[in-house]
Every structure is written in C-alpha cells, then in structure tokens.
Coordinates of C-alpha atoms and ligand atoms in Angstrom, one line a residue:
M1 CA 176.7 -93.4 -17.1
A2 CA 175.0 -96.4 -15.7
R3 CA 173.5 -96.0 -12.1
Q4 CA 173.6 -99.7 -11.4
L5 CA 177.3 -100.1 -12.0
Q6 CA 180.1 -97.5 -12.1
L7 CA 180.7 -98.1 -15.8
N8 CA 180.6 -96.1 -19.0
L9 CA 180.0 -97.5 -22.5
D10 CA 181.5 -95.6 -25.4
R11 CA 179.0 -95.7 -28.3
Q12 CA 181.5 -94.1 -30.7
S13 CA 184.1 -96.8 -30.1
T14 CA 184.7 -99.6 -32.6
T15 CA 184.9 -102.0 -29.7
P16 CA 181.5 -103.9 -29.5
L17 CA 179.3 -103.1 -26.6
I18 CA 179.4 -106.7 -25.3
E19 CA 183.2 -106.5 -25.1
Q20 CA 183.1 -103.1 -23.5
L21 CA 180.8 -104.4 -20.8
R22 CA 182.7 -107.7 -20.4
S23 CA 186.0 -105.9 -19.9
G24 CA 184.5 -103.2 -17.8
V25 CA 183.1 -105.6 -15.3
K26 CA 186.2 -107.7 -15.4
S27 CA 188.4 -104.7 -14.6
M28 CA 186.1 -103.8 -11.7
I29 CA 186.5 -107.3 -10.3
E30 CA 190.2 -107.3 -10.7
A31 CA 190.5 -103.9 -9.1
G32 CA 188.5 -105.2 -6.1
A33 CA 185.7 -102.7 -6.6
L34 CA 183.4 -105.7 -7.2
R35 CA 184.1 -108.0 -4.3
P36 CA 183.7 -111.8 -4.2
G37 CA 180.0 -112.6 -3.6
A38 CA 178.8 -109.1 -4.7
P39 CA 175.5 -109.3 -6.6
L40 CA 175.3 -107.9 -10.1
P41 CA 172.3 -106.1 -11.3
S42 CA 169.8 -108.3 -13.2
S43 CA 170.3 -108.3 -17.0
R44 CA 167.0 -106.6 -17.4
L45 CA 167.8 -103.7 -15.0
L46 CA 171.3 -103.2 -16.3
A47 CA 170.2 -103.3 -19.9
A48 CA 167.6 -100.6 -19.2
D49 CA 170.2 -98.6 -17.2
L50 CA 172.8 -98.8 -20.0
R51 CA 170.2 -98.4 -22.7
V52 CA 171.4 -101.5 -24.6
A53 CA 169.6 -104.6 -25.6
R54 CA 169.2 -107.2 -22.9
S55 CA 171.1 -109.7 -25.0
V56 CA 174.2 -107.5 -24.7
V57 CA 174.2 -107.9 -20.9
V58 CA 173.3 -111.6 -21.0
E59 CA 176.1 -112.3 -23.4
A60 CA 178.7 -110.3 -21.4
Y61 CA 177.6 -112.1 -18.2
Q62 CA 177.8 -115.5 -19.9
Q63 CA 181.3 -114.8 -21.1
L64 CA 182.4 -113.7 -17.6
T65 CA 180.8 -116.7 -16.1
A66 CA 182.7 -119.0 -18.5
E67 CA 185.9 -117.2 -17.6
G68 CA 185.3 -117.9 -13.9
Y69 CA 184.7 -114.2 -12.9
L70 CA 181.0 -114.6 -12.3
I71 CA 178.7 -117.3 -11.0
S72 CA 175.1 -117.7 -11.6
V73 CA 173.3 -118.5 -8.3
D74 CA 169.8 -120.0 -8.3
R75 CA 167.2 -117.3 -7.5
S76 CA 169.7 -114.8 -6.3
G77 CA 171.0 -114.1 -9.8
T78 CA 174.6 -113.4 -10.8
R79 CA 177.3 -112.8 -8.3
V80 CA 181.1 -112.2 -8.4
A81 CA 182.9 -115.5 -8.0
N82 CA 185.3 -116.0 -5.2
L83 CA 188.5 -116.0 -7.3
A84 CA 190.8 -115.9 -4.3
S85 CA 189.3 -118.8 -2.4
A86 CA 191.8 -121.3 -3.7
Q87 CA 194.8 -119.4 -2.5
D88 CA 193.4 -117.6 0.5
G89 CA 193.5 -120.6 2.9
A90 CA 191.4 -120.5 6.0
V91 CA 191.6 -117.3 8.1
T92 CA 191.0 -118.5 11.5
G93 CA 192.2 -115.5 13.5
V94 CA 193.3 -118.0 16.2
S95 CA 196.8 -119.0 15.3
A96 CA 197.2 -121.4 18.2
V97 CA 194.5 -123.6 16.8
G98 CA 196.4 -124.5 13.7
T99 CA 194.5 -126.9 11.6
V100 CA 192.2 -128.2 14.3
S101 CA 188.8 -126.6 14.3
A102 CA 187.8 -125.1 17.6
R103 CA 185.2 -127.2 19.3
W104 CA 185.2 -125.0 22.4
D105 CA 185.9 -121.3 22.1
L106 CA 186.6 -120.3 25.7
R107 CA 188.0 -116.9 24.9
T108 CA 186.6 -113.9 26.8
G109 CA 184.5 -111.1 25.5
L110 CA 181.6 -113.2 24.2
A111 CA 178.1 -112.8 25.6
D112 CA 175.4 -115.3 24.8
V113 CA 173.6 -113.3 22.1
S114 CA 171.2 -116.2 21.5
G115 CA 169.5 -114.9 24.6
F116 CA 169.0 -111.4 23.0
P117 CA 165.4 -110.4 23.6
R118 CA 164.6 -109.8 20.0
A119 CA 160.8 -109.4 20.4
E120 CA 161.1 -107.1 23.4
W121 CA 163.7 -105.0 21.7
L122 CA 161.5 -104.8 18.6
T123 CA 158.6 -103.7 20.8
C124 CA 160.7 -100.9 22.2
L125 CA 162.0 -99.8 18.8
R126 CA 158.5 -99.8 17.3
R127 CA 157.3 -97.7 20.2
V128 CA 160.2 -95.3 19.7
L129 CA 159.5 -95.0 16.0
Q130 CA 155.8 -94.3 16.7
T131 CA 156.4 -91.7 19.3
A132 CA 159.7 -90.0 18.3
T133 CA 159.3 -86.3 17.8
P134 CA 160.8 -84.4 14.8
E135 CA 163.5 -83.1 17.3
H136 CA 164.4 -86.7 18.1
L137 CA 165.3 -87.1 14.4
E138 CA 167.5 -84.1 14.3
Y139 CA 171.2 -84.2 15.4
P140 CA 171.2 -85.4 19.0
A141 CA 172.9 -83.7 21.9
L142 CA 176.5 -84.9 22.0
A143 CA 176.0 -86.5 25.4
G144 CA 172.9 -88.4 24.3
V145 CA 169.1 -88.1 24.5
A146 CA 167.7 -86.8 27.8
E147 CA 165.4 -89.8 28.2
L148 CA 168.3 -92.3 28.3
R149 CA 170.5 -90.1 30.5
S150 CA 167.7 -89.8 33.0
E151 CA 166.8 -93.5 32.9
L152 CA 170.5 -94.5 33.3
T153 CA 171.0 -92.0 36.1
S154 CA 168.3 -93.6 38.3
Y155 CA 169.1 -97.2 37.2
L156 CA 172.8 -96.9 38.0
G157 CA 172.0 -95.2 41.3
R158 CA 169.7 -98.0 42.2
V159 CA 171.7 -101.0 41.2
R160 CA 175.3 -99.7 41.5
A161 CA 175.1 -96.8 43.9
V162 CA 176.5 -94.5 41.2
R163 CA 176.0 -90.9 42.2
T164 CA 175.4 -89.0 39.0
T165 CA 172.9 -86.7 37.2
A166 CA 171.6 -86.7 33.7
D167 CA 173.8 -83.6 33.1
T168 CA 177.0 -85.5 33.9
L169 CA 176.2 -88.7 32.0
M170 CA 177.2 -89.3 28.4
A171 CA 175.9 -92.1 26.1
T172 CA 178.7 -93.6 24.0
A173 CA 179.2 -96.4 21.4
G174 CA 180.2 -99.0 24.0
F175 CA 182.8 -98.5 26.7
A176 CA 185.4 -98.5 23.9
Q177 CA 184.3 -95.1 22.6
G178 CA 184.1 -93.9 26.2
L179 CA 187.7 -94.9 26.7
A180 CA 188.7 -93.2 23.5
L181 CA 187.0 -90.0 24.5
L182 CA 188.5 -90.1 28.0
S183 CA 191.9 -90.7 26.6
N184 CA 191.6 -87.7 24.3
M185 CA 190.3 -85.7 27.2
L186 CA 193.3 -86.8 29.4
L187 CA 195.7 -85.7 26.7
D188 CA 194.0 -82.4 26.5
L189 CA 194.4 -82.1 30.3
G190 CA 198.1 -82.7 30.1
H191 CA 198.3 -86.4 31.1
A192 CA 200.9 -88.4 29.2
T193 CA 200.4 -91.7 31.1
V194 CA 197.5 -93.8 32.4
A195 CA 198.1 -96.6 34.9
V196 CA 196.5 -99.9 33.9
E197 CA 196.1 -103.2 35.7
D198 CA 198.6 -105.9 35.0
P199 CA 197.4 -108.4 34.0
G200 CA 194.7 -106.5 32.2
H201 CA 193.0 -106.1 28.9
P202 CA 195.6 -106.0 26.2
G203 CA 193.2 -104.4 23.7
Q204 CA 192.6 -101.5 26.1
R205 CA 196.4 -101.1 26.6
R206 CA 196.9 -100.9 22.8
F207 CA 194.0 -98.5 22.5
L208 CA 195.5 -96.1 25.0
E209 CA 198.8 -96.3 23.3
D210 CA 197.4 -95.7 19.8
I211 CA 195.7 -92.6 21.1
G212 CA 199.0 -91.3 22.4
L213 CA 198.9 -92.1 26.1
R214 CA 201.6 -94.3 27.7
P215 CA 200.0 -97.2 29.7
V216 CA 201.8 -97.8 33.0
P217 CA 201.3 -101.4 34.1
V218 CA 200.6 -101.8 37.8
P219 CA 200.6 -105.3 39.4
V220 CA 197.4 -106.9 40.6
D221 CA 197.3 -109.4 43.5
D222 CA 194.5 -111.1 45.3
E223 CA 193.1 -107.8 46.6
G224 CA 193.1 -106.1 43.2
I225 CA 195.4 -103.4 42.0
D226 CA 198.4 -102.7 44.1
V227 CA 197.8 -99.1 45.1
R228 CA 201.3 -98.6 46.6
A229 CA 202.8 -99.5 43.3
L230 CA 200.3 -97.2 41.6
A231 CA 201.4 -94.3 43.9
A232 CA 205.0 -95.0 43.1
S233 CA 204.3 -94.5 39.4
E234 CA 204.1 -91.0 37.9
A235 CA 200.5 -91.6 36.5
R236 CA 197.7 -89.5 37.8
A237 CA 195.0 -91.4 36.0
V238 CA 194.2 -95.1 36.3
L239 CA 191.9 -97.5 34.5
V240 CA 190.5 -100.2 36.8
T241 CA 188.0 -103.0 37.0
P242 CA 187.3 -103.1 40.7
V243 CA 184.3 -105.4 41.0
H244 CA 185.6 -108.2 38.8
Q245 CA 189.2 -107.6 37.8
F246 CA 189.8 -108.4 34.2
P247 CA 191.0 -111.1 33.8
T248 CA 191.8 -112.5 37.3
G249 CA 188.2 -112.0 38.6
V250 CA 189.4 -110.7 42.0
V251 CA 187.4 -108.1 43.8
L252 CA 189.2 -104.9 44.9
S253 CA 189.3 -105.2 48.7
E254 CA 187.7 -102.7 51.0
S255 CA 191.0 -101.2 52.2
R256 CA 192.3 -101.0 48.6
R257 CA 189.1 -99.1 47.5
T258 CA 189.7 -96.6 50.3
A259 CA 193.4 -96.4 49.4
L260 CA 192.6 -95.9 45.7
V261 CA 190.3 -93.0 46.3
A262 CA 192.8 -91.4 48.8
W263 CA 195.5 -91.8 46.1
A264 CA 193.3 -90.0 43.5
R265 CA 192.7 -87.1 45.9
Q266 CA 196.3 -86.8 46.8
V267 CA 197.6 -86.6 43.3
D268 CA 194.7 -84.6 42.0
G269 CA 194.1 -87.7 39.8
L270 CA 191.3 -89.5 38.1
I271 CA 190.0 -93.1 38.4
V272 CA 188.3 -94.6 35.4
E273 CA 186.1 -97.4 36.7
D274 CA 185.2 -100.0 34.0
D275 CA 182.2 -101.8 35.4
Y276 CA 181.9 -104.0 32.4
D277 CA 180.1 -107.1 33.8
A278 CA 178.8 -106.1 37.2
E279 CA 175.2 -107.1 36.4
F280 CA 176.3 -110.7 36.6
W281 CA 177.2 -111.5 40.2
F282 CA 176.5 -115.0 41.4
D283 CA 178.1 -114.9 44.8
D284 CA 176.2 -115.2 48.0
A285 CA 178.4 -112.4 49.3
E286 CA 177.1 -109.0 48.6
R287 CA 178.3 -107.4 45.4
P288 CA 180.4 -104.3 46.1
P289 CA 179.0 -101.1 44.9
A290 CA 180.8 -99.0 42.3
V291 CA 183.8 -97.2 43.6
Q292 CA 182.4 -94.0 41.9
G293 CA 179.9 -93.7 44.8
L294 CA 182.8 -93.1 47.2
A295 CA 184.1 -90.1 45.2
P296 CA 182.0 -88.9 42.3
E297 CA 184.4 -86.0 41.8
R298 CA 187.4 -88.3 41.3
V299 CA 185.9 -91.3 39.4
V300 CA 184.6 -91.7 35.9
Y301 CA 182.2 -94.6 35.9
G302 CA 181.9 -96.5 32.6
G303 CA 179.3 -99.1 31.7
S304 CA 178.1 -101.0 28.7
A305 CA 175.3 -103.0 27.3
S306 CA 177.8 -105.4 25.6
K307 CA 177.6 -108.1 28.3
T308 CA 174.0 -107.5 29.3
L309 CA 172.4 -107.4 25.9
A310 CA 174.7 -107.6 22.9
P311 CA 178.0 -106.0 21.9
G312 CA 176.6 -105.3 18.5
L313 CA 174.3 -102.6 19.9
R314 CA 177.4 -100.5 20.7
L315 CA 175.8 -98.9 23.7
G316 CA 177.7 -97.7 26.6
W317 CA 177.9 -94.7 29.0
L318 CA 180.1 -92.6 31.2
A319 CA 179.2 -90.9 34.4
V320 CA 181.9 -88.1 34.8
P321 CA 182.8 -85.7 37.5
A322 CA 180.8 -82.5 36.8
H323 CA 183.9 -80.4 36.4
L324 CA 185.1 -82.6 33.5
T325 CA 181.9 -82.6 31.5
P326 CA 182.9 -79.7 29.3
A327 CA 186.4 -81.2 28.6
L328 CA 184.7 -84.5 27.7
E329 CA 182.2 -82.8 25.4
R330 CA 185.1 -80.9 23.7
A331 CA 186.9 -84.2 23.1
R332 CA 183.7 -85.7 21.6
A333 CA 182.9 -82.7 19.4
R334 CA 186.2 -83.4 17.6
Q335 CA 185.1 -87.0 16.9
D336 CA 181.5 -87.3 16.0
L337 CA 178.1 -85.8 16.2
G338 CA 176.6 -88.1 18.8
S339 CA 175.2 -91.6 18.6
S340 CA 172.0 -93.0 17.2
T341 CA 168.9 -91.4 18.9
I342 CA 166.7 -94.3 18.0
D343 CA 168.8 -96.9 19.8
Q344 CA 169.2 -94.7 22.8
L345 CA 165.5 -94.1 23.1
G346 CA 164.9 -97.8 22.6
Y347 CA 167.2 -98.6 25.5
A348 CA 165.6 -95.9 27.7
H349 CA 162.2 -97.6 27.0
F350 CA 163.7 -101.0 27.6
I351 CA 164.9 -99.9 31.1
A352 CA 161.8 -97.8 32.0
T353 CA 159.4 -100.7 31.2
G354 CA 161.2 -103.2 33.4
R355 CA 162.3 -105.2 30.4
L356 CA 166.0 -104.9 31.2
E357 CA 165.4 -106.3 34.7
R358 CA 163.4 -109.2 33.3
H359 CA 166.0 -110.0 30.7
L360 CA 168.8 -109.8 33.3
R361 CA 166.9 -112.2 35.6
R362 CA 166.7 -114.7 32.7
M363 CA 170.4 -114.3 31.7
R364 CA 171.6 -114.4 35.3
R365 CA 169.9 -117.8 35.7
R366 CA 171.4 -119.1 32.5
Y367 CA 174.9 -117.9 33.2
R368 CA 174.8 -119.0 36.8
E369 CA 173.9 -122.5 35.8
R370 CA 176.7 -122.6 33.3
L371 CA 179.3 -121.4 35.7
E372 CA 178.1 -123.9 38.3
A373 CA 178.3 -126.7 35.7
F374 CA 181.9 -125.7 34.8
T375 CA 182.8 -125.3 38.5
A376 CA 181.5 -128.8 39.3
A377 CA 183.3 -130.3 36.2
V378 CA 186.6 -128.7 37.3
A379 CA 186.1 -130.2 40.8
N380 CA 185.5 -133.6 39.3
L381 CA 187.9 -133.7 36.4
L382 CA 190.7 -131.2 37.3
P383 CA 190.8 -131.6 41.1
D384 CA 194.2 -129.8 41.4
F385 CA 192.9 -126.8 39.6
R386 CA 191.2 -123.9 41.4
L387 CA 188.8 -121.3 40.3
I388 CA 189.8 -118.0 41.7
G389 CA 188.2 -114.6 41.9
S390 CA 184.5 -113.9 42.6
P391 CA 181.9 -116.0 40.8
A392 CA 180.8 -113.2 38.6
G393 CA 180.7 -111.9 35.0
L394 CA 181.1 -114.0 31.9
H395 CA 184.5 -115.5 32.5
T396 CA 186.3 -117.2 35.3
F397 CA 190.0 -117.7 36.1
L398 CA 191.2 -121.3 36.4
A399 CA 194.4 -121.4 38.4
I400 CA 196.6 -124.3 37.3
P401 CA 198.8 -126.4 39.6
P402 CA 202.6 -125.9 39.7
Y403 CA 203.3 -129.2 37.8
V404 CA 201.5 -127.9 34.7
D405 CA 203.1 -125.4 32.4
E406 CA 200.6 -122.8 31.3
R407 CA 201.9 -122.4 27.7
A408 CA 202.1 -126.1 27.2
L409 CA 198.5 -126.5 28.5
V410 CA 197.2 -123.8 26.2
D411 CA 198.9 -125.5 23.2
A412 CA 197.8 -129.0 24.2
A413 CA 194.2 -127.7 24.7
A414 CA 194.3 -126.1 21.2
R415 CA 195.3 -129.5 19.7
L416 CA 192.2 -131.0 21.4
G417 CA 189.9 -128.3 20.1
V418 CA 189.8 -126.0 23.1
V419 CA 190.7 -122.4 22.3
V420 CA 191.6 -120.7 25.6
R421 CA 194.0 -118.0 26.7
G422 CA 196.5 -118.3 29.5
A423 CA 197.0 -115.6 32.1
D424 CA 200.2 -114.7 30.3
H425 CA 198.3 -113.4 27.3
F426 CA 196.9 -110.6 29.5
A427 CA 200.2 -109.8 31.3
C428 CA 202.4 -106.9 30.4
H429 CA 205.5 -106.4 32.7
H430 CA 204.4 -108.3 35.8
R431 CA 203.8 -111.9 36.3
P432 CA 200.2 -112.7 36.9
P433 CA 199.4 -113.6 40.6
T434 CA 199.2 -117.2 39.5
P435 CA 199.5 -119.1 36.2
G436 CA 196.1 -120.0 34.9
L437 CA 193.5 -120.1 32.1
V438 CA 191.0 -117.3 31.5
V439 CA 187.8 -119.2 30.7
G440 CA 184.9 -117.4 28.9
Y441 CA 182.1 -119.8 29.6
A442 CA 179.1 -117.7 28.7
I443 CA 178.3 -119.1 25.2
H444 CA 178.4 -122.7 26.1
S445 CA 175.7 -125.1 27.3
R446 CA 176.3 -126.9 30.6
D447 CA 177.1 -130.2 28.7
S448 CA 179.5 -128.4 26.5
L449 CA 181.3 -126.9 29.5
V450 CA 181.7 -130.4 31.0
G451 CA 183.1 -131.5 27.7
A452 CA 185.5 -128.6 27.7
A453 CA 186.7 -129.5 31.2
A454 CA 187.2 -133.1 30.1
A455 CA 189.2 -131.9 27.1
L456 CA 191.4 -129.8 29.4
A457 CA 191.9 -132.8 31.7
A458 CA 192.9 -134.8 28.6
A459 CA 195.3 -132.0 27.6
V460 CA 196.9 -132.2 31.1
R461 CA 197.4 -135.9 30.6
M462 CA 198.8 -135.3 27.2
I463 CA 201.5 -133.0 28.6
R464 CA 202.4 -135.3 31.5
T465 CA 202.8 -138.3 29.4
G466 CA 204.8 -136.3 26.9
Ligands
LIG501 C1 187.4 -105.3 30.4 C2 186.3 -104.9 29.4 N1 185.8 -103.7 29.5 C3 184.8 -103.3 28.7 C4 184.3 -104.1 27.7 C5 183.1 -103.7 26.9 O1 183.5 -102.9 25.8 P1 182.4 -102.3 24.9 O2 181.4 -101.7 25.7 O3 183.1 -101.3 24.0 O4 181.9 -103.4 24.0 C6 184.8 -105.4 27.6 C7 184.2 -106.3 26.6 O5 184.6 -107.4 26.3 C8 185.8 -105.8 28.5 O6 186.4 -107.0 28.4

C-alpha cells in the first residue's frame, strides 16, 4: 500500500495501473477523503511510493485534471479542485447581511489580534523550549504547570484582588473549558439549574444546556443582576459578569455585590464570576475588584487570555474554593489529560518578565482611543443615542431612542454594511433594560468607527423616511 495516499494498486488485475490510479483518486475525491484544495503528492514521490513508472502518475493526474477533479497550481503542484464551489454559494455565517458584504463587523467577541505581540511571545516560547525539563514534556498536572499557577496567583491577587493559591487554581483552554468543567462539576454535586444573566451570553446559555444543566434567566437592570429575582429562583449556582455585564456593560453595584454574596451563603450556593474583559477599564472611576475577593469560599473566579492576547491561544483559568478543587479535578479527569505545558510555561514567562503589563499598556491605549472616537462620533452623529454601562472592555452598549425600532435598525444597518446585534439577540425571557445595539469596537480604527457611526445614522434616516 502507498504511504502518500490511502490507495492500493492490484498488479494482478487486468485494469491498467493508470486507470486504477485515476479511479482510485477520483473515488477518494468523491467520497470527501480528499478535500477541495488538498495537495496531492508529487508525481515523483507517488511513483516511488507505489513502485510504478512516473509516467503512470503523470498520466493519471493529467486525466483527472482534464476531468476537472484536479488542478495544477504553479509551484505548489497538483491540488484537488473545488468541485462544489459553483453550487456552494457564499457562506457568510451572518444571515442578516444578505448579499451586502460587511464593511463594519461590530459583533462582540473579537479582540484586535493585529496587536498580538508576536516577537515577545516567540521570545518566551524560545526560552521555554530552551529550559523546559524532561518532566515538563511529560503529561502535565491536570490543574496546569506549577509555574503558571504561581504566576497567576500573584498576578490576579495584585490586579484583581483575587484571593487564591496555586493549589486552588486551574489552567484551562479558555473560559469556555472552565465553564464546561464547572458545569460537569455542578451536575456531579447535584445541581440541575444554573442562574444566568438575562440579557447574557447566548452561547454560554446553550453551552450549559448542552451539558445538561437548565439555565434560569435572571433579569439585569442598571445595577447588574437582580439578586431578589435570583433568590426567588430555585438555582443555587449563578454565572455572572459583575465588572462589565455582558452585554449591557453595567457594573454590579456595591449593594448588589454584598447581596449576591449573602445569597450564596444563605443557599449554600456558588457564584461563577466571569471576569472576561476586566483588564480593559477606561473609566476615571476605580475599577471594582473581583467579587471573588469578598468570599473566596463561595466564588469561582474565571479569567481568560482571549481578550488580552488572542482567543486562538485558548488560555484561561479558574480560581476555585479549596473544598471544590477535588470535584473539579474529577470532572476534568473525565475530559482530558491537561493542557499544553509549553503554552502555559510561555504565558508564565510572559507575565513574570513584565511583558504582559507592557502589552496591556499598549492595547489599553489603542482600545481607549477607539472607544473615545466612537463615543465622540455617536455624540455628533447620533445625538439621541446614549452609550450606557462603564467604558470598559471591548464592546459598548448603544441605547437607542424610543422612536427607533431595534430590529428595524439592525436590518437597515446590515443593508448599509454594518453587522451589529441588537440587545434582543442576547435576551432570553426578560426584556433588556433598554433597546440598543451591542457594539464590538475593538478591531476597528478610529476612522472606521466614525464611518460606522455615520452608517448607523444613515440607517436611522432610512427607517424614518421609510
Ligand atoms: C462573556 C464572555 N465570557 C468569556 C469569554 C472568553 O471565552 P474564552 O476564554 O473561552 O475564549 C468571552 C469571549 O468572547 C465572553 O464574551
């Protein structure tokens, strides 16, 4: 059998080798084993591999090219043709856009990865690869390498007043994996429901549901989650974004923070604090510390490098109450064998050498300027609109005036090339505190944000003039 292709030639057969090769490759393409764009081995390599004359391969490739199955690409050799392209159509993933291409993608969840500190990260990885011990290359501890847990413990204590130890901290593949692990742990502990903020993150709601927990939507107002409504639900665990509520941007008020912790103590419950974008805080008012510091025995603190560095790193962490560490490890032991040691060590070095702080200073400046540009453009071009919530994170909430219908605005904006989501997209059972647009501004230049605001103003005019 060939090693370059999963293909056998039958030398006893009366079918010529060229035909066997041609039909073998064609079947692989039709079955989807060879995907559009996939490179084929060079004729020289494949001929050696199959122990046939090179001309056999060349001829088979030529026939398949003539039939439209293969294409010959300068320098990069022969590849599988994109047979489906004609009937596929464009897969935009954004149905509201229809046929208009998105000039401004204002959806949330995007960090400006063009600012990713490639050279600095490479320096850290190089250093890790030079100094990693053989133990570092073995299976890691489930909770992560000691170096990262220790760095994160002191970093989170310093910048977020999180009270944790390396023993109660777990490195995860982003907050998403942390949430999956916590959900499984909660199921193990007998929870059937988890309260979630409404409006909140629809992806997280679905995530909980898929794992087998029932999300209980609890309304959010201008002080954050309504703790009275939470107390009236049967849930004993809640997922919250206290510092920059997703998506409204409101900050959990001081009295609600106290009430939330009191609730958790009263019901023997658990608060899961998703501190997803706290590093970016542009307000003159002081940034509230993590709720976890108020009650480390009742709060799981979750963080992530997705906003600060890049979501592609899949780096996150959980600081858990000490008594829950064994349950969390048991949940994890059922799922994987830990996450990449090399990346964890790289991140530990990135923090320890002050590179994270430097990078954050750069990115804070960049994001602050962008948010200020958008804020000024809204004041100029959309004077009846209001930005609510704290100026923080990588998105902002643009409250729309009563005379503009949210859905109509989202649709009109899409027709003008602005992809943006209305508050309604994030709501579950309760109406959002106010209709509005949730604007992810992080990836756009200041000029582009001014253009987006102008396009939104044009969309408003379009609706009003019918
Ligand atoms: C509310 C919220 N939490 C957490 C995250 C980060 O998730 P992860 O760390 O898995 O990338 C995001 C990312 O967009 C988010 O919007």
